[in-house]
Amino acid sequence: MTYNRRVTSLEVAKYAGVSRTTVSFVLNNVEGSNISLETRAKVQNAAKELGYIPNEAARSLVSGHTRTVGLMISHAEPLLVDAYIPQLLYSLTAASHQNGYQVMLETIHQGKQNTDYLRLVEGHRIDGLIVLNTWSHDTELPKLIERKFPVVMYGLPQNMTMTDQTFLVEIDGCDAATRATKHLIDLGHSRIAHISFVPEKHDIVQPRRQGYIAALEAAGIAFDPKLVKFGNYSAQSGFDAMKSLLEHQPRPTALFAGNDTIALGAMAAIREHGLRIPEDIAVVGFDDIPTAPFMSPALTTIQAPAILQGKTAIDMLLQRMQGKVPAQQRVILEAPLVVRDSCGANLKPKARGSKKR
Amino acid sequence: MTYNRRVTSLEVAKYAGVSRTTVSFVLNNVEGSNISLETRAKVQNAAKELGYIPNEAARSLVSGHTRTVGLMISHAEPLLVDAYIPQLLYSLTAASHQNGYQVMLETIHQGKQNTDYLRLVEGHRIDGLIVLNTWSHDTELPKLIERKFPVVMYGLPQNMTMTDQTFLVEIDGCDAATRATKHLIDLGHSRIAHISFVPEKHDIVQPRRQGYIAALEAAGIAFDPKLVKFGNYSAQSGFDAMKSLLEHQPRPTALFAGNDTIALGAMAAIREHGLRIPEDIAVVGFDDIPTAPFMSPALTTIQAPAILQGKTAIDMLLQRMQGKVPAQQRVILEAPLVVRDSCGANLKPKARGSKKR
DNA sequence: GTGAAAGCGCTAACAG
DNA sequence: CTGTTAGCGCTTTCAC
């Protein structure tokens, strides 16, 4: 590679007629260093003219930090089919860059429960870590957290308990699921099916299931395990699960789906079965992905605040990386139910409304 | 931060009773260093027992490379609403990790045409760069490429020409658009609308538009600029654009959408207008996002090979980073038309088929 | 076969 | 107010 281009701080120093120390002080804006405005300007000009950009490896070797946050996605497969993580990614990278941090992506594929992300930490490639999908069999993550490495998670893994080093940005999935299910109950449904992800693989799913059951119990409806199916995060899995639910007699009259993508697949199955939504089967989703308002019919769903969640997580992590203690250890964000057409609530009062969000 | 944990190669050396050189040779499997199997084992044990992980900053300071690839997404907004980039991301990170490379994400937000990604290059934080959405006003990227820094792009930006340093992994968007449009023409349509992204912002869109026009011309159909609308990549923009197209008289009888998400929004507008798909308006999309088979009706669309595209780009970049010259400078991947129900081709011959992909 | 020593480019005490 | 100097932890040439 004839890729030669190495302006070092020494060259800048020579060019400006000062020492490397001065260059470092000026360019890093070190406080308490009384350097004349004139010298400052000379250095800054020299740096600009030579196109000097410090070598980050050298910088982080001596400073001990990297200005980089790691982003671990334990199950990367949802990226392929679901719209929630991409939104999080957008917000996470935007917030990081705004604060001068780079983002290093560490994904774990195909259920390979590896701990490669530790190399990022131990190899001093990142200053902090955001964990998107926790994976409860990971025994390294709790250790890392206990060692006070800055970590922010999107929910508490099943194999961990809160300690003073646990920092979370989450929604109350149980409460949200209860509200979603209750909404269907209030509309007169009692045979309400639920399709979710495989709980062993996804910590996020347990609260949603619990909330679903809680709502049924609160209404005096017996919980029927046959009305619960597990797929993955994909539309295909929602389609398949719904097909099998439709063979159940008596047929369910409503569905609470574990996410919007599953709901989309399930709705396709319902239509293929010749049934109408919401007249024959009402559907409520979870996440409010951007395409939810444009589904047919527009999807009633729990609005998970992806953008805010990303920004909040970075704010929290930033504080931890600077040695501060965030105001809250556990930030719980609002997740309101957005009523559209798929649940049937808009059926009687008036004709279907506009799809504008 | 009481985050103390610094096993250095010196400690490993001491523990194993050898010198740092030996440790380095053993752990890096340096060829030509005759080290006894016994010593090797001692070192490897020591490293394992002490939990030694080399400091990457030190390593890359001296070696000059970082085992990291940069991933630049010029317009990050599609992440919020479209499913194509996430798939690419999945495949890109999977291929990188498989080859022992980390992925650094550099996103540009809100049309801020900055060149921050240069800091990754000049700061020696990455060994190579993948550019997802090119941005034609960027004058730095061509320079970087000319300086032989390893770059692989997803299509040639409008302000660049092929040189021997240009490496691309793309699809023939023009040809694909021609085939999509011709498919509609063959089904008897002549008033075919087209909704795409704003061309000034998205290099990818021009070939699609050209292909659309080429197909019309080949069939002797006059191109009507009023049938072409520009939105962005979102469903909302497709919805809005379609609403305005539906006011056009005589109404278009078919739509070729610039991507599947736009198609989804457009279909919602068509339904809201009380029209049927495909009977009143046939729809063809572009990308084949994973939810396309589950839309209502299942979307006929051009299948863009996201997964393969990601893998191929990494393969190419890997070669370039190792100083090799890839076999091809310009890899063009297949993008077949997938016929489902939204185009109407399945209407006459038989009832609508299964939605299984 | 193994070790001593130099140096990657930077920051930050410590003198001057 | 500025310069000298000593490392950060690793790789790698060159002697032993």
Coordinates of C-alpha atoms in Angstrom, one line a residue, chain A residues 84 153-156 168-177 179 204 207-208 286-287 302-306 308-309 330-336:
Chain A
Y84 CA -36.8 -1.8 16.0
M153 CA -28.3 -2.5 29.3
Y154 CA -31.8 -2.5 27.7
G155 CA -33.4 -4.5 30.4
L156 CA -32.2 -6.8 33.2
L168 CA -30.7 0.2 32.6
V169 CA -32.8 2.0 30.1
E170 CA -36.0 0.2 29.5
I171 CA -39.8 0.1 29.2
D172 CA -42.1 -1.6 31.5
G173 CA -42.9 -4.5 29.2
C174 CA -45.3 -6.2 31.6
D175 CA -47.4 -3.1 32.1
A176 CA -47.4 -2.3 28.4
A177 CA -48.6 -5.9 27.6
R179 CA -52.6 -2.5 28.8
I204 CA -37.3 -9.2 26.7
P207 CA -42.5 -9.6 30.9
R208 CA -44.8 -9.3 27.9
F286 CA -45.8 -4.2 20.0
D287 CA -43.1 -1.6 19.1
I302 CA -47.6 -0.3 21.9
Q303 CA -45.3 2.5 21.1
A304 CA -41.8 1.6 22.2
P305 CA -39.6 4.8 22.3
A306 CA -36.6 3.6 20.2
L308 CA -35.4 8.2 23.1
Q309 CA -34.1 4.9 24.4
R330 CA -33.0 2.4 36.0
V331 CA -34.7 4.7 33.6
I332 CA -38.2 3.5 32.6
L333 CA -39.6 5.1 29.5
E334 CA -43.2 5.6 28.6
A335 CA -44.7 3.1 26.1
P336 CA -48.3 4.2 25.3

